[in-house]
Short mmCIF file of C-alpha atoms in Angstrom, two decimals:
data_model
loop_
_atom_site.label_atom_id
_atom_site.label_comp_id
_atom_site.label_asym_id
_atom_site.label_seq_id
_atom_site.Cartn_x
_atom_site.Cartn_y
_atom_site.Cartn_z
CA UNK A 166 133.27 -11.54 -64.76
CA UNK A 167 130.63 -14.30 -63.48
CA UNK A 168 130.32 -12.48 -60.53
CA UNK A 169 129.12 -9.57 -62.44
CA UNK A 170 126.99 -11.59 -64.56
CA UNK A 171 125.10 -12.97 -61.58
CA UNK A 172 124.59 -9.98 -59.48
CA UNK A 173 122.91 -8.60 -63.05
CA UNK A 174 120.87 -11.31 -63.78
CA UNK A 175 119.22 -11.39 -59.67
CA UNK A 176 118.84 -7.43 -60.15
CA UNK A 177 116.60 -8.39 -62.96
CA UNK A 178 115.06 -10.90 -61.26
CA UNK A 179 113.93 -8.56 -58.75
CA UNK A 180 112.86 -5.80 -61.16
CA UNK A 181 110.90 -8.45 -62.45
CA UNK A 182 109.05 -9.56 -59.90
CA UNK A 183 108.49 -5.61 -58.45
CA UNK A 184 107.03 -4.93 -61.93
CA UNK A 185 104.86 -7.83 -61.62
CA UNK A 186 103.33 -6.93 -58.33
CA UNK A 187 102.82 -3.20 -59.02
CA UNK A 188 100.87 -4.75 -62.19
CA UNK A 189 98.54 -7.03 -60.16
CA UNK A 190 97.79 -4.07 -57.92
CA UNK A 191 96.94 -1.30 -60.76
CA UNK A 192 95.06 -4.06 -62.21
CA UNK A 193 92.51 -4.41 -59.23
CA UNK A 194 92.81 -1.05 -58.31
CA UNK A 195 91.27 -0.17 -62.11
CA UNK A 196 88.59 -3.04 -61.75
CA UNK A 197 87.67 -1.27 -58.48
CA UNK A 198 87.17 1.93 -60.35
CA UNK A 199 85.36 0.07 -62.94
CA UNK A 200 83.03 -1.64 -60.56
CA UNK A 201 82.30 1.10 -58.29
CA UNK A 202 78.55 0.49 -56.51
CA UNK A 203 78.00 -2.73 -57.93
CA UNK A 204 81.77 -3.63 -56.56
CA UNK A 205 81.45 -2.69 -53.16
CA UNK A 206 77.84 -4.38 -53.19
CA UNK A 207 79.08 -7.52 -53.86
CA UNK A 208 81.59 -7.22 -51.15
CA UNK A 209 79.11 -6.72 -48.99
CA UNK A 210 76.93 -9.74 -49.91
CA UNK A 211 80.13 -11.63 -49.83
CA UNK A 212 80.32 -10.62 -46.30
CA UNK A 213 76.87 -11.44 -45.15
CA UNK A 214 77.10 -14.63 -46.69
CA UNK A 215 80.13 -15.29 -44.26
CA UNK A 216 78.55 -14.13 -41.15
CA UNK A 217 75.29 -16.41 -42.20
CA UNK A 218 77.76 -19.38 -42.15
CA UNK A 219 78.66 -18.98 -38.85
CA UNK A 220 75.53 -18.23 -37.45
CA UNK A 221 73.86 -21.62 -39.41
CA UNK A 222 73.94 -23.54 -35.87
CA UNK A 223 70.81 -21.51 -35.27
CA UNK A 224 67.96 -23.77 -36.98
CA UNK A 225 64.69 -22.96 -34.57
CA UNK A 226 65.30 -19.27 -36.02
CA UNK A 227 66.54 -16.22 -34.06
CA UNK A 228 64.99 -14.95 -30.52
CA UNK A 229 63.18 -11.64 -30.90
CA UNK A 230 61.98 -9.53 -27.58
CA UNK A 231 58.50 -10.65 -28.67
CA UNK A 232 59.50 -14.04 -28.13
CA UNK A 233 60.95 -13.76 -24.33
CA UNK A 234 57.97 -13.68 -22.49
CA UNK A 235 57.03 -17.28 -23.97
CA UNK A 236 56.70 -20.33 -21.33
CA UNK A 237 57.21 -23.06 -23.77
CA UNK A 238 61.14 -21.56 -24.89
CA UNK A 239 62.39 -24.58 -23.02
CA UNK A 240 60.83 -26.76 -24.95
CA UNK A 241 61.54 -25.04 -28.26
CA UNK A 242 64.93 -24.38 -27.97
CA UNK A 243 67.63 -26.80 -26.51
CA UNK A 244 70.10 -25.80 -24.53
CA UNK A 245 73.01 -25.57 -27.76
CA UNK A 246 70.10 -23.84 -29.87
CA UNK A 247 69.56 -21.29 -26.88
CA UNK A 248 73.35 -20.82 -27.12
CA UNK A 249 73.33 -20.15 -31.13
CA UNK A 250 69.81 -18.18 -30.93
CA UNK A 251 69.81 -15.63 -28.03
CA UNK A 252 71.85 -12.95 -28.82
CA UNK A 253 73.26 -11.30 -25.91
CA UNK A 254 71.82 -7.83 -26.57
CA UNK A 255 68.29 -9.70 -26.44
CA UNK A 256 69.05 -11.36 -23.10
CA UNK A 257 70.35 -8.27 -21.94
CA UNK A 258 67.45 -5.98 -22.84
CA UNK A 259 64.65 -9.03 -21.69
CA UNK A 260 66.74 -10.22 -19.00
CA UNK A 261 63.53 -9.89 -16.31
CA UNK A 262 61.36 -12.10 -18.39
CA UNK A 263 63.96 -14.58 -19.54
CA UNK A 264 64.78 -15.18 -15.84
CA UNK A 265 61.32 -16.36 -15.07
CA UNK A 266 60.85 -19.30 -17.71
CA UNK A 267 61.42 -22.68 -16.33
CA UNK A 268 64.53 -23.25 -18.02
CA UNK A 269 66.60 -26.78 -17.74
CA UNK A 270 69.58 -26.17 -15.47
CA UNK A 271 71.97 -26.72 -18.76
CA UNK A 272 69.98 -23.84 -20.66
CA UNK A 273 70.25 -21.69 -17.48
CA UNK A 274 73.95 -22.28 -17.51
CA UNK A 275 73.97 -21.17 -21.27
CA UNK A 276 72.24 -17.65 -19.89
CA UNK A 277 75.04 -17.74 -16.86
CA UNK A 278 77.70 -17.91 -19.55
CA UNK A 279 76.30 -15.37 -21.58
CA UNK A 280 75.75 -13.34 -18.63
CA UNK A 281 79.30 -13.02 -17.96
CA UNK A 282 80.13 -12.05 -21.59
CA UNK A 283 78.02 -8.93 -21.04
CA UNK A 284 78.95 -7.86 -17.39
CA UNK A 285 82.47 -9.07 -17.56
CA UNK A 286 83.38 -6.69 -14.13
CA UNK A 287 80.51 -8.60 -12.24
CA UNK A 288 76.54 -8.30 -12.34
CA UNK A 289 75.21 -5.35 -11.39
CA UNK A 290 72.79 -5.30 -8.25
CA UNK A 291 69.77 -3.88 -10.83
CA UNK A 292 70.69 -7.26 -13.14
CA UNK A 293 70.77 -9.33 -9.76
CA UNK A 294 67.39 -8.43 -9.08
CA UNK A 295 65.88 -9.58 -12.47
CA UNK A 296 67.84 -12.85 -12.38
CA UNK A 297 64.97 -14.98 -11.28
CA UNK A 298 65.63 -18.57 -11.91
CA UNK A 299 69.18 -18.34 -13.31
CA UNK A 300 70.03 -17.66 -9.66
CA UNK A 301 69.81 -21.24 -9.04
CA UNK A 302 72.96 -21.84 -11.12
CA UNK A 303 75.20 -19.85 -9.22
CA UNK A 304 77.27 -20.74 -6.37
CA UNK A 305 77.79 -19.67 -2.84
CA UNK A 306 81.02 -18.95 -4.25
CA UNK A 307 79.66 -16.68 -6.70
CA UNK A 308 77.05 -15.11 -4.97
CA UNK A 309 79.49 -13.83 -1.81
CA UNK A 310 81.42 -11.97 -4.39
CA UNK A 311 77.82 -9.87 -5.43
CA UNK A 312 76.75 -6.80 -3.89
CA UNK A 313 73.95 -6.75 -2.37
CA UNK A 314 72.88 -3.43 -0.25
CA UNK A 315 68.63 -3.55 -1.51
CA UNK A 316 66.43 -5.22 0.73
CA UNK A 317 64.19 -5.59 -2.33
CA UNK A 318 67.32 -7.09 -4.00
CA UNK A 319 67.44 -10.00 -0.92
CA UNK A 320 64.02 -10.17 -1.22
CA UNK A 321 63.99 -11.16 -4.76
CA UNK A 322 67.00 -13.50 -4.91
CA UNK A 323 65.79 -15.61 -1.84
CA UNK A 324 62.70 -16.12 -3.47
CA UNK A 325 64.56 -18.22 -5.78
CA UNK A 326 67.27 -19.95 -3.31
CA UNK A 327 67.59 -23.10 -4.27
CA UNK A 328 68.92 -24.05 -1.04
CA UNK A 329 69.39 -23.20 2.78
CA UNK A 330 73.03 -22.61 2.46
CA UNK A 331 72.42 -20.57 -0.85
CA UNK A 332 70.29 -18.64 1.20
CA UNK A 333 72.58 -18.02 4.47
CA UNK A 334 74.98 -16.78 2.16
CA UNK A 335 72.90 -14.17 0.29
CA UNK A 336 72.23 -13.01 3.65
CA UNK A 337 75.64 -12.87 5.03
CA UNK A 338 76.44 -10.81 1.75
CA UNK A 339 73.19 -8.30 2.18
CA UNK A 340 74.11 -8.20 5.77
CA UNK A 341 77.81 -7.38 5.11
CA UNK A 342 77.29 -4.70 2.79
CA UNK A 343 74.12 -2.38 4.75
CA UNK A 344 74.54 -3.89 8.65
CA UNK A 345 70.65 -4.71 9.21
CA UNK A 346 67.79 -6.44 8.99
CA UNK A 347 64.83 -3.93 8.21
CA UNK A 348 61.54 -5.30 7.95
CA UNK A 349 61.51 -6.02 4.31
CA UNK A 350 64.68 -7.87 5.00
CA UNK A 351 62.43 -10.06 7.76
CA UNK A 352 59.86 -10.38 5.63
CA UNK A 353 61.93 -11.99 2.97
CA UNK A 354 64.04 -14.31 5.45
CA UNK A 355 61.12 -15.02 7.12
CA UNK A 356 61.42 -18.63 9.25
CA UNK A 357 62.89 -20.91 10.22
CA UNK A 358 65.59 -19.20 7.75
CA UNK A 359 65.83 -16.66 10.44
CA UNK A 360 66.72 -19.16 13.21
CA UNK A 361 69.59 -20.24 11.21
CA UNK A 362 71.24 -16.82 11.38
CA UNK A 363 74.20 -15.90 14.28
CA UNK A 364 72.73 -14.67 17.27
CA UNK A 365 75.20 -11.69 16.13
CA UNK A 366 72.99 -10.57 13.30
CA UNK A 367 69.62 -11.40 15.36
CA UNK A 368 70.97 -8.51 17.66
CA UNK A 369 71.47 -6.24 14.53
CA UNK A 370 67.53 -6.27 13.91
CA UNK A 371 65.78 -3.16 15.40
CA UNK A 372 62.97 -3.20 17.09
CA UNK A 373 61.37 -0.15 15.06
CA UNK A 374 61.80 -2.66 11.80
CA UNK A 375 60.82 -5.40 14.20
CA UNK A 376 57.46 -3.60 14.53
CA UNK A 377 56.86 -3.14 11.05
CA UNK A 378 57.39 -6.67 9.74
CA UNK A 379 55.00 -9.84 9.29
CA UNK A 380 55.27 -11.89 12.69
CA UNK A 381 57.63 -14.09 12.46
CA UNK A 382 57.52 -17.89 13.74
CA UNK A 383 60.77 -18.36 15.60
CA UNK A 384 59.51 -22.09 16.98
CA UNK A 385 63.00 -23.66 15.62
CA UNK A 386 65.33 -21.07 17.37
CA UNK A 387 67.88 -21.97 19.69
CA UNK A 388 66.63 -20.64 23.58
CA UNK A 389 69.39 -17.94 23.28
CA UNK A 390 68.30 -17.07 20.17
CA UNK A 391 64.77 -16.55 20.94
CA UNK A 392 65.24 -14.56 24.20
CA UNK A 393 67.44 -12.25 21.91
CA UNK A 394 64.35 -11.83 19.56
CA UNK A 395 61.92 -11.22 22.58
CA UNK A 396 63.65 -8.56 23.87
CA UNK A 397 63.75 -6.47 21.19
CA UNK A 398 60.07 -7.37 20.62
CA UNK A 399 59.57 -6.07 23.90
CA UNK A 400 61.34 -3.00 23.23
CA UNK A 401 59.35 -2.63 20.00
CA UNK A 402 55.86 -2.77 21.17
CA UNK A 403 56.51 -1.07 24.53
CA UNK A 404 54.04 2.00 23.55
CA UNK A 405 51.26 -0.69 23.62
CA UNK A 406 52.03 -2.38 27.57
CA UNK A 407 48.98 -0.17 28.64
CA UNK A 408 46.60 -2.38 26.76
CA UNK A 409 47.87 -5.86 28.58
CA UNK A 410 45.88 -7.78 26.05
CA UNK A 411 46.77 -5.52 22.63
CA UNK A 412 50.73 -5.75 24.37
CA UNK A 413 50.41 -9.45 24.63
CA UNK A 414 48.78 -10.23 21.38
CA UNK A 415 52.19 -8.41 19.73
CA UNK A 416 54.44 -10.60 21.56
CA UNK A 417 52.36 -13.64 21.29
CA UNK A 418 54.94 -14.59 18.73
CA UNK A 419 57.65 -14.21 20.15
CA UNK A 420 57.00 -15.05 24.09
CA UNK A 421 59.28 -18.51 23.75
CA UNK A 422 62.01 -15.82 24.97
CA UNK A 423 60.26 -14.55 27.85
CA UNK A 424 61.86 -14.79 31.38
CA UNK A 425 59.71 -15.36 34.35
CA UNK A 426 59.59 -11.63 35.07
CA UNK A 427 58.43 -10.92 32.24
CA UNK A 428 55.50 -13.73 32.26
CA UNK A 429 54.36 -12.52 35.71
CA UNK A 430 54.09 -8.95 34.64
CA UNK A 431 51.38 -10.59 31.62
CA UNK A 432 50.00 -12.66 34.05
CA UNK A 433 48.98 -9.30 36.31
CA UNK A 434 47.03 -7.95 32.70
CA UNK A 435 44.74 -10.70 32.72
CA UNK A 436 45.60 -11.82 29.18
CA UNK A 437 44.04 -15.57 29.12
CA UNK A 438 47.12 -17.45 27.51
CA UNK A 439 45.95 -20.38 25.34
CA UNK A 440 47.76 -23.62 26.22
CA UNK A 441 49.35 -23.78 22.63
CA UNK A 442 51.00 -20.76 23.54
CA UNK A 443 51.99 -21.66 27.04
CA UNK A 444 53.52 -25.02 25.76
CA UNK A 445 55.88 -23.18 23.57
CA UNK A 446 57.14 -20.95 27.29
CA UNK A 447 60.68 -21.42 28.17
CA UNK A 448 60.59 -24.32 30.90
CA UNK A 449 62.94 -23.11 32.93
CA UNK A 450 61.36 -20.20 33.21
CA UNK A 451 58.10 -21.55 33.92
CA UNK A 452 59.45 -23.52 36.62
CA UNK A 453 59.78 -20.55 38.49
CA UNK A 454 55.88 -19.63 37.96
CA UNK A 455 54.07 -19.99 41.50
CA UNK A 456 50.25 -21.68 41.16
CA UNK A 457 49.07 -18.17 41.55
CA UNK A 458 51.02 -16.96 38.80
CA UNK A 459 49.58 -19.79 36.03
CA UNK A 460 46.30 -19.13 37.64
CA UNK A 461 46.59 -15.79 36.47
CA UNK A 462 48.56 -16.33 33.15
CA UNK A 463 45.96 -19.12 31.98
CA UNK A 464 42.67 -17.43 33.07
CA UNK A 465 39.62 -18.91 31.52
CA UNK A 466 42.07 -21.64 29.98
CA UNK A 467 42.99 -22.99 33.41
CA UNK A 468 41.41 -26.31 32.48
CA UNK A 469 43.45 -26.72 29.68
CA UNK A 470 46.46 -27.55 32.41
CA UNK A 471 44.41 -30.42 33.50
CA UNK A 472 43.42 -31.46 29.80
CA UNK A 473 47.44 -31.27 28.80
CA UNK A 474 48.52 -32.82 31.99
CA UNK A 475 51.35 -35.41 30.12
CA UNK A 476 52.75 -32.24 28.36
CA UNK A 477 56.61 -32.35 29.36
CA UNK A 478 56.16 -28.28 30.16
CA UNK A 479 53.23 -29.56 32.87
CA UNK A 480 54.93 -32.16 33.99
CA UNK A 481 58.13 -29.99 34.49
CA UNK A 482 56.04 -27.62 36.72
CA UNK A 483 54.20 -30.24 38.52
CA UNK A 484 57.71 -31.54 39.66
CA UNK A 485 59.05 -28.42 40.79
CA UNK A 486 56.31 -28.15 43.22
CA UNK A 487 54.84 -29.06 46.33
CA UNK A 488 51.88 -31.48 46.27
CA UNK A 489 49.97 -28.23 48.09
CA UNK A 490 50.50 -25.77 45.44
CA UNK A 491 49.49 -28.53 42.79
CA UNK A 492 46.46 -29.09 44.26
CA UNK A 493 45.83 -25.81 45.25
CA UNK A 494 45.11 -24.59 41.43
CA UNK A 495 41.92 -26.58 42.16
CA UNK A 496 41.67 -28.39 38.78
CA UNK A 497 42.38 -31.76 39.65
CA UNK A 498 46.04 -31.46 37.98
CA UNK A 499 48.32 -35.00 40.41
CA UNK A 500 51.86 -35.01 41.25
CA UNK A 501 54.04 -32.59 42.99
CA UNK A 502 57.15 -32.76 45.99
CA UNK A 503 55.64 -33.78 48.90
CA UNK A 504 56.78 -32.58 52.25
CA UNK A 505 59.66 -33.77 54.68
CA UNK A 506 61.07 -36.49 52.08
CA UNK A 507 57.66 -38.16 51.60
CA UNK A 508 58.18 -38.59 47.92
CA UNK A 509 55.66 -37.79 45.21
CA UNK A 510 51.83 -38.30 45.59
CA UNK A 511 49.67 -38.98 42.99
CA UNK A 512 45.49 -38.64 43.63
CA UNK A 513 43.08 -40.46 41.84
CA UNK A 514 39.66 -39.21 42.16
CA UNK A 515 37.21 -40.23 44.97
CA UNK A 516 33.87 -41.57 44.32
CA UNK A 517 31.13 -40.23 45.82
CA UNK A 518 29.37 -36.49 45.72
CA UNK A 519 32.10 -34.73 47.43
CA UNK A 520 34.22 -33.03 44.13
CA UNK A 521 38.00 -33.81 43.75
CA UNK A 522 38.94 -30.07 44.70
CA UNK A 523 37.80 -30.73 47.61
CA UNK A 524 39.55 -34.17 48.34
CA UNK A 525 42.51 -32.88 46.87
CA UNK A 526 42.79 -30.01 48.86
CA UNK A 527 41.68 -31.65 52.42
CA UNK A 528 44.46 -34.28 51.69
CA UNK A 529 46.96 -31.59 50.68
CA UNK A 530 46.56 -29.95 54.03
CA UNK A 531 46.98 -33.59 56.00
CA UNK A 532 49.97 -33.85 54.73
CA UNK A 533 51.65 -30.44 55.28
CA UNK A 534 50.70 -31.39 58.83
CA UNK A 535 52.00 -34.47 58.68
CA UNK A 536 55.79 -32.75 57.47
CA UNK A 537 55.29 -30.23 60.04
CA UNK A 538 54.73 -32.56 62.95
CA UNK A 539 57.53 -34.66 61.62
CA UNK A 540 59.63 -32.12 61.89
CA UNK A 541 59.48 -32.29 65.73
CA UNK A 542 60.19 -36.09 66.51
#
């Protein structure tokens, strides 16, 4: 019997409570009806006044595409009120102009981040290009996972390396993805970037795009490196060797790489080398240069031997040969190997009318007689 009575009394209980609920809900179902426009507008203003809560960190007042091309954002909007006022559909759609204010490094991390949220597969190479100075926030890290196939995409995120190995990497990924260096490549490496590169991807340049680019100062290359670079400059203006002096004035830049072959063949073309250009000649290839030969590589600028005479690249040369074929360029230049062990001479100049070509050379020839007769006792 109490059983009974309790099971009732619960059954009630939840016939109560169903009844109850089913009320509530007719109730604001009717006052929905009753409300209609003016209902659903208030929802909506309830709403908005939600969505301006959380958007109340923004005090300076939203950026507008109007307001991207301005130089003094850094200025007006920290770094957390960059954060709360650039929407991401602004940065995205004024991404070119936003990339070239002088932002602090913790705003341009604030674009980075952002950045991401938008292009959450990676940035695409067009966004790469208009990065500008946010590039400086990324890592080598980052930037080996990019692709980069565009020349004019290298060319545009070099320009705002902040760093040497920034840059080598940017390269490694350009040269990873197309295989070359073409000349807009060259002209955005430019040097001594270009010296820092493997002697690998040197070889990759060719010559065609070689020809086309600015000249490019390869002073701070490794020997190997720059013989690698002067032959395919040789290869590149070869349609110009019948015009010795046009021929040489295109490898001019890049002669540090020249072998001693190569040197004599300008020398025959009567080319007048200036002595800044001769200084920066591969020694050990000019070693091998007879007097004759830097007679006819100097020309007119023969003197300038004499007037450089403590340069190590003279002074290499003068050792390497005989006192005779010192002297016998005739411009007063001292030193040289003297004959049958006699050591080195050096010549001051004589007093007197007689010129010190003269001296020089009369003495020269003493003493090759001297080794000569020497040779018999």
């Amino acid at each position: 019997m109490m059983a009974n009575a309790a099971l009732a009394n619960c059954s009630f209980s939840v016939k109560l409570i169903t009844l109850i609920v089913i009320g509530l809900f007719l109730t604001i179902l009717n006052a929905q009806w009753a409300l209609g426009e003016k209902g659903s507008q208030r929802l909506r203003q309830m709403l908005t006044k939600r969505r301006v809560r959380r958007a109340a960190d923004c005090t300076k007042g939203f950026i507008e595409q109007k307001m991207t091309k301005n130089s003094l954002l850094p200025a007006l909007y920290s770094a957390a009120q960059l954060d709360a006022c650039l929407n991401n559909s602004v940065l995205k759609a004024n991404l070119t102009e936003l990339g070239h204010i002088a932002f602090s490094r913790d705003q341009l991390l604030i674009l980075k981040r952002k950045l991401g949220e938008i292009y959450t597969n990676g940035l695409p190479e067009e966004q790469i290009q208009q990065l500008g100075f946010i590039i400086t926030v990324y890592s080598p890290e980052e930037i080996s996972t990019w692709n980069i196939t565009n020349s004019d995409t290298l060319a545009l995120v070099i320009q705002n390396s902040p760093n040497i190995n920034t840059t080598n990497t940017i390269i490694e990924n350009y040269l990873q993805r197309s295989g070359s260096l073409n000349a807009v490549a060259l002209d955005a490496i430019g040097s001594p970037i270009l010296c820092s590169l493997s002697e690998k991807n040197l070889r990759a340049i060719l010559p065609s795009e070689l020809k086309k680019a600015k000249p490019l100062n390869i002073a701070t290359c490794t020997q190997a490196k720059k013989d690698i670079i002067f032959g395919i400059a040789k290869v590149a203006f070869q349609d110009q060797a019948g015009d010795p002096k046009a021929y040489f004035n295109q490898l001019k830049p890049y002669v540090g790489g020249a072998r001693a072959a190569d040197l004599q063949s300008l020398a025959a073309g009567n080319i007048n080398m200036d002595f800044q250009t001769f200084s920066k000649l591969n020694p050990v290839e000019v070693e091998k240069l007879t007097a004759q030969n830097i007679r006819d590589l100097l020309g007119i600028n023969l003197n300038s031997i004499k007037e450089n005479e403590n340069h190590e690249l003279v002074r290499r040369w003068v050792n390497s040969h005989t006192v005779g074929e010192v002297m016998s360029l005739g411009i007063g230049l001292q030193g040289g190997i003297s004959l049958a062990g006699l050591g080195i001479f050096s010549f001051k100049e004589l007093p007197g009318s007689a010129s010190l070509n003269s001296y020089s050379l009369l003495l020269s020839i003493c003493i090759s007689m001297m080794g000569i007769t020497l040779q018999y006792f």
